[in-house]
Amino acid sequence: MSQQPAYKRILLKLSGEALMGEQDFGISPEVTAFLAREVQSVVDIGVQVALVVGGGNIFRGEGLARAGMDRVTGDQMGMLATVINALALQDAIERIGGMQARVQSAIRINEVCEDFIRRKAMRHLEKGRVVVFAAGTGNPFFTTDSAASLRAIEIEAELMLKATKVDGIYSADPKKDPSAVRYQEISYDEALGKRLGVMDQTAMVLCRDHGMRLCVYDMSREGALRRIVTGETGIGTWVNR
Ligand code: GTP
């Protein structure tokens, strides 16, 4: 396996659901430990890593919104859920030893974690600390994918990775359509035009307009993150301008 990183700074977006593992709710300690080891495998070769995590394993707003809950309240609950996940990741990352992590929240919750301060986040990264960005963008109506795109651009990451349960972007849902093919590479405009559902449009357009490369890959494959970050090709789908 290559020891040479192809990227100096990356941002990895994890869905909240990914943290559940086999459970149907909450946080699996096995999954957070696995993710911490995956992150360590790239931190060890000098890559600066920022994380953005969703909150769907703890709170999903859609059901309650359908039942009449105010959307803004639901989104705020979702943001708090991401803070819980970020703390779990911080703990898992520091517990395996050798790494430090800092959680920065887009909403003020100082007793629990730091506020998002871009320059401070970048200093943490330069010092080799993993920074976990919590609470999305701090605003309702924005997804954590949009938050990830925004933070990746802000911290001048060279690559954004979206960890999913499938090994890339397909022409159709591979579970429903056996003729679905995986794209090795696709442009943002093509993915947007074909409505491939990679990320929401806001997140995609932000990445496109700021030239942020995106790699969508299967997070459950041990070693995949290290292979991508050391420049191995053929893994996941790459989305380019
Ligand atoms: P340096 O400036 O490089 O020394 O970084 P540092 O993060 O180690 O120093 P700092 O003194 O800022 O933080 C020490 C510890 O306090 C770290 O674990 C931070 O995550 C934590 N911390 C810093 N600011 C806050 C905050 O506003 N709220 C909470 N809850 N923790 C904070």
Short mmCIF file of C-alpha atoms and ligand atoms in Angstrom, two decimals:
data_model
loop_
_atom_site.label_atom_id
_atom_site.label_comp_id
_atom_site.label_asym_id
_atom_site.label_seq_id
_atom_site.Cartn_x
_atom_site.Cartn_y
_atom_site.Cartn_z
CA MET A 1 0.00 0.00 0.00
CA SER A 2 1.30 3.46 -0.90
CA GLN A 3 2.59 5.67 1.89
CA GLN A 4 2.45 8.84 -0.14
CA PRO A 5 -0.68 10.94 0.21
CA ALA A 6 -2.03 12.50 -2.97
CA TYR A 7 -3.94 15.09 -0.91
CA LYS A 8 -2.85 17.27 1.95
CA ARG A 9 -6.27 18.10 3.35
CA ILE A 10 -9.57 16.26 2.91
CA LEU A 11 -13.10 16.54 4.20
CA LEU A 12 -15.02 13.34 4.77
CA LYS A 13 -18.80 13.44 4.96
CA LEU A 14 -20.44 10.62 6.93
CA SER A 15 -24.16 10.09 7.09
CA GLY A 16 -25.73 9.73 10.50
CA GLU A 17 -27.28 6.46 9.35
CA ALA A 18 -23.80 5.08 8.74
CA LEU A 19 -23.10 5.25 12.47
CA MET A 20 -25.95 2.86 13.27
CA GLY A 21 -24.24 -0.21 11.82
CA GLU A 22 -26.63 -3.13 12.18
CA GLN A 23 -28.77 -1.29 14.70
CA ASP A 24 -31.91 0.58 13.67
CA PHE A 25 -31.18 3.58 15.86
CA GLY A 26 -28.32 5.31 17.61
CA ILE A 27 -24.57 4.88 17.50
CA SER A 28 -22.70 1.62 17.10
CA PRO A 29 -19.38 1.66 18.99
CA GLU A 30 -18.00 -0.86 16.48
CA VAL A 31 -18.76 1.51 13.61
CA THR A 32 -17.28 4.58 15.29
CA ALA A 33 -14.16 2.55 16.18
CA PHE A 34 -13.91 1.31 12.57
CA LEU A 35 -14.26 4.87 11.25
CA ALA A 36 -11.64 6.10 13.71
CA ARG A 37 -9.20 3.45 12.40
CA GLU A 38 -9.95 4.43 8.80
CA VAL A 39 -9.27 8.08 9.67
CA GLN A 40 -6.09 7.09 11.52
CA SER A 41 -4.82 5.25 8.45
CA VAL A 42 -4.66 8.56 6.57
CA VAL A 43 -3.71 10.83 9.47
CA ASP A 44 -0.71 8.52 9.97
CA ILE A 45 0.63 9.40 6.53
CA GLY A 46 0.22 13.12 7.15
CA VAL A 47 -3.21 13.86 5.67
CA GLN A 48 -5.24 16.55 7.42
CA VAL A 49 -8.77 15.28 7.99
CA ALA A 50 -11.99 17.16 8.68
CA LEU A 51 -15.27 15.35 9.19
CA VAL A 52 -18.88 16.35 8.76
CA VAL A 53 -21.52 14.01 10.10
CA GLY A 54 -25.27 13.88 9.64
CA GLY A 55 -27.86 13.13 12.29
CA GLY A 56 -30.36 10.74 10.71
CA ASN A 57 -29.50 7.91 13.11
CA ILE A 58 -30.92 9.96 15.98
CA PHE A 59 -33.47 12.26 14.48
CA ARG A 60 -35.26 12.33 11.17
CA GLY A 61 -37.38 15.39 10.62
CA GLU A 62 -39.49 14.17 7.69
CA GLY A 63 -41.90 12.01 9.66
CA LEU A 64 -42.56 14.72 12.21
CA ALA A 65 -42.80 17.37 9.48
CA ARG A 66 -45.49 15.28 7.79
CA ALA A 67 -47.27 15.13 11.15
CA GLY A 68 -47.20 18.91 11.25
CA MET A 69 -44.01 19.77 13.11
CA ASP A 70 -42.55 23.13 12.25
CA ARG A 71 -39.76 22.60 9.73
CA VAL A 72 -37.34 25.00 11.39
CA THR A 73 -37.78 23.27 14.75
CA GLY A 74 -37.24 19.91 13.08
CA ASP A 75 -34.07 21.13 11.39
CA GLN A 76 -32.77 22.51 14.69
CA MET A 77 -33.39 19.13 16.32
CA GLY A 78 -31.48 17.53 13.44
CA MET A 79 -28.57 19.91 13.99
CA LEU A 80 -28.42 18.92 17.66
CA ALA A 81 -28.40 15.27 16.59
CA THR A 82 -25.27 15.93 14.52
CA VAL A 83 -23.58 17.38 17.61
CA ILE A 84 -24.23 14.11 19.46
CA ASN A 85 -22.69 12.16 16.58
CA ALA A 86 -19.71 14.51 16.37
CA LEU A 87 -19.00 13.96 20.09
CA ALA A 88 -19.16 10.19 19.58
CA LEU A 89 -16.66 10.46 16.72
CA GLN A 90 -14.37 12.73 18.75
CA ASP A 91 -14.41 10.18 21.54
CA ALA A 92 -13.76 7.23 19.22
CA ILE A 93 -10.93 9.04 17.44
CA GLU A 94 -9.16 9.99 20.66
CA ARG A 95 -9.79 6.62 22.31
CA ILE A 96 -7.85 4.56 19.79
CA GLY A 97 -4.78 6.57 20.74
CA GLY A 98 -2.36 8.74 18.84
CA MET A 99 -4.89 11.22 17.49
CA GLN A 100 -6.56 14.32 18.80
CA ALA A 101 -9.93 15.60 17.69
CA ARG A 102 -11.82 18.85 18.10
CA VAL A 103 -15.53 19.34 17.59
CA GLN A 104 -16.64 22.69 16.22
CA SER A 105 -20.32 23.49 16.14
CA ALA A 106 -22.12 25.90 13.83
CA ILE A 107 -24.52 26.71 16.67
CA ARG A 108 -23.17 27.97 19.98
CA ILE A 109 -23.09 25.23 22.58
CA ASN A 110 -19.89 26.17 24.34
CA GLU A 111 -20.17 23.91 27.34
CA VAL A 112 -20.06 20.98 24.96
CA CYS A 113 -17.69 21.95 22.16
CA GLU A 114 -15.96 24.78 20.37
CA ASP A 115 -17.73 27.18 18.03
CA PHE A 116 -16.97 26.96 14.35
CA ILE A 117 -14.15 29.39 13.73
CA ARG A 118 -12.59 28.82 10.34
CA ARG A 119 -9.07 29.97 11.14
CA LYS A 120 -9.02 27.98 14.35
CA ALA A 121 -10.23 24.88 12.51
CA MET A 122 -7.42 25.30 10.01
CA ARG A 123 -4.85 25.65 12.81
CA HIS A 124 -6.15 22.44 14.39
CA LEU A 125 -5.79 20.67 11.05
CA GLU A 126 -2.26 21.99 10.56
CA LYS A 127 -1.41 20.56 13.98
CA GLY A 128 -2.64 17.15 12.85
CA ARG A 129 -5.90 17.23 14.79
CA VAL A 130 -9.04 15.82 13.28
CA VAL A 131 -11.77 18.49 13.21
CA VAL A 132 -15.37 17.35 13.35
CA PHE A 133 -17.80 19.99 12.12
CA ALA A 134 -21.15 19.70 13.84
CA ALA A 135 -24.59 21.32 13.55
CA GLY A 136 -24.57 21.53 9.77
CA THR A 137 -24.38 25.11 8.52
CA GLY A 138 -26.21 26.29 11.63
CA ASN A 139 -29.22 27.13 9.49
CA PRO A 140 -32.48 25.36 8.78
CA PHE A 141 -33.25 24.26 5.20
CA PHE A 142 -29.67 23.18 4.54
CA THR A 143 -28.58 19.56 4.49
CA THR A 144 -25.42 18.19 6.05
CA ASP A 145 -24.22 17.54 2.48
CA SER A 146 -24.44 21.30 1.92
CA ALA A 147 -22.63 21.87 5.20
CA ALA A 148 -19.91 19.45 4.10
CA SER A 149 -19.50 21.21 0.74
CA LEU A 150 -19.39 24.60 2.43
CA ARG A 151 -16.82 23.54 5.02
CA ALA A 152 -14.68 21.72 2.45
CA ILE A 153 -14.47 24.91 0.40
CA GLU A 154 -13.93 27.13 3.44
CA ILE A 155 -11.05 25.10 4.87
CA GLU A 156 -9.53 24.76 1.39
CA ALA A 157 -9.72 20.99 1.32
CA GLU A 158 -8.38 19.47 -1.87
CA LEU A 159 -10.94 16.70 -1.91
CA MET A 160 -14.33 16.01 -0.42
CA LEU A 161 -15.33 12.40 0.13
CA LYS A 162 -18.84 11.21 0.64
CA ALA A 163 -18.94 7.88 2.43
CA THR A 164 -21.99 5.82 1.50
CA LYS A 165 -23.23 2.25 1.53
CA VAL A 166 -22.63 1.78 -2.21
CA ASP A 167 -19.34 1.91 -4.05
CA GLY A 168 -20.11 4.99 -6.12
CA ILE A 169 -22.75 6.66 -8.24
CA TYR A 170 -24.87 4.47 -10.48
CA SER A 171 -26.98 5.29 -13.53
CA ALA A 172 -29.97 3.92 -11.59
CA ASP A 173 -30.55 2.35 -8.18
CA PRO A 174 -28.42 -0.84 -8.35
CA LYS A 175 -30.70 -2.55 -5.83
CA LYS A 176 -33.73 -2.08 -8.07
CA ASP A 177 -32.23 -2.06 -11.55
CA PRO A 178 -29.70 -4.82 -12.43
CA SER A 179 -28.65 -2.93 -15.56
CA ALA A 180 -27.44 0.03 -13.49
CA VAL A 181 -23.81 0.89 -14.18
CA ARG A 182 -21.35 2.63 -11.92
CA TYR A 183 -19.78 5.83 -13.15
CA GLN A 184 -16.03 6.04 -12.70
CA GLU A 185 -16.18 9.75 -13.29
CA ILE A 186 -18.93 12.24 -13.94
CA SER A 187 -19.25 16.02 -14.13
CA TYR A 188 -21.38 17.97 -11.69
CA ASP A 189 -23.53 19.22 -14.55
CA GLU A 190 -24.17 15.69 -15.79
CA ALA A 191 -24.99 14.42 -12.31
CA LEU A 192 -27.29 17.39 -11.76
CA GLY A 193 -28.92 17.01 -15.20
CA LYS A 194 -29.55 13.32 -14.69
CA ARG A 195 -30.80 13.91 -11.16
CA LEU A 196 -28.63 11.09 -9.88
CA GLY A 197 -29.31 11.98 -6.28
CA VAL A 198 -25.67 12.11 -5.23
CA MET A 199 -26.25 15.09 -2.99
CA ASP A 200 -28.85 17.83 -2.99
CA GLN A 201 -28.54 20.51 -5.65
CA THR A 202 -27.28 23.21 -3.27
CA ALA A 203 -24.38 21.00 -2.21
CA MET A 204 -23.57 19.99 -5.80
CA VAL A 205 -23.68 23.52 -7.18
CA LEU A 206 -21.48 24.81 -4.38
CA CYS A 207 -18.86 22.15 -5.15
CA ARG A 208 -19.14 22.73 -8.89
CA ASP A 209 -18.80 26.50 -8.68
CA HIS A 210 -15.77 26.29 -6.42
CA GLY A 211 -14.01 23.45 -8.22
CA MET A 212 -14.24 21.04 -5.28
CA ARG A 213 -13.59 17.45 -6.35
CA LEU A 214 -15.86 14.86 -4.84
CA CYS A 215 -15.36 11.13 -4.45
CA VAL A 216 -18.34 8.97 -3.50
CA TYR A 217 -17.24 5.61 -2.12
CA ASP A 218 -18.27 2.64 0.00
CA MET A 219 -17.19 3.39 3.55
CA SER A 220 -17.58 -0.20 4.74
CA ARG A 221 -14.61 -1.38 2.66
CA GLU A 222 -11.67 -1.44 4.99
CA GLY A 223 -8.73 0.50 3.61
CA ALA A 224 -10.74 2.28 0.91
CA LEU A 225 -10.13 5.73 2.37
CA ARG A 226 -6.37 5.18 2.48
CA ARG A 227 -6.35 3.83 -1.06
CA ILE A 228 -8.26 6.83 -2.39
CA VAL A 229 -6.14 9.32 -0.50
CA THR A 230 -2.92 7.75 -1.77
CA GLY A 231 -4.12 8.23 -5.33
CA GLU A 232 -5.34 4.77 -6.25
CA THR A 233 -7.84 4.95 -9.08
CA GLY A 234 -10.87 2.81 -9.82
CA ILE A 235 -12.45 3.21 -6.38
CA GLY A 236 -15.80 4.97 -6.06
CA THR A 237 -17.09 7.64 -8.41
CA TRP A 238 -15.30 10.91 -8.97
CA VAL A 239 -17.34 14.04 -9.57
CA ASN A 240 -15.48 16.86 -11.26
CA ARG A 241 -16.27 20.25 -12.65
P1 GTP B 1 -4.14 25.14 20.77
O1 GTP B 1 -4.65 26.53 20.63
O2 GTP B 1 -3.37 24.69 19.59
O3 GTP B 1 -3.43 24.86 22.05
O4 GTP B 1 -5.46 24.21 20.68
P2 GTP B 1 -6.29 23.51 21.79
O5 GTP B 1 -7.58 23.17 21.17
O6 GTP B 1 -5.57 22.38 22.43
O7 GTP B 1 -6.39 24.65 22.87
P3 GTP B 1 -7.59 25.29 23.58
O8 GTP B 1 -7.02 25.88 24.80
O9 GTP B 1 -8.36 26.15 22.62
O10 GTP B 1 -8.53 24.06 23.95
C1 GTP B 1 -8.23 23.13 24.95
C2 GTP B 1 -9.38 22.15 25.04
O11 GTP B 1 -10.59 22.85 25.33
C3 GTP B 1 -9.66 21.37 23.75
O12 GTP B 1 -10.08 20.06 24.07
C4 GTP B 1 -10.80 22.13 23.10
O13 GTP B 1 -11.62 21.32 22.28
C5 GTP B 1 -11.54 22.62 24.33
N1 GTP B 1 -12.25 23.86 24.03
C6 GTP B 1 -11.76 24.97 23.45
N2 GTP B 1 -12.73 25.91 23.31
C7 GTP B 1 -13.87 25.36 23.79
C8 GTP B 1 -15.22 25.81 23.92
O14 GTP B 1 -15.60 26.92 23.55
N3 GTP B 1 -16.10 24.93 24.50
C9 GTP B 1 -15.71 23.70 24.91
N4 GTP B 1 -16.64 22.91 25.44
N5 GTP B 1 -14.47 23.25 24.81
C10 GTP B 1 -13.54 24.06 24.25
#
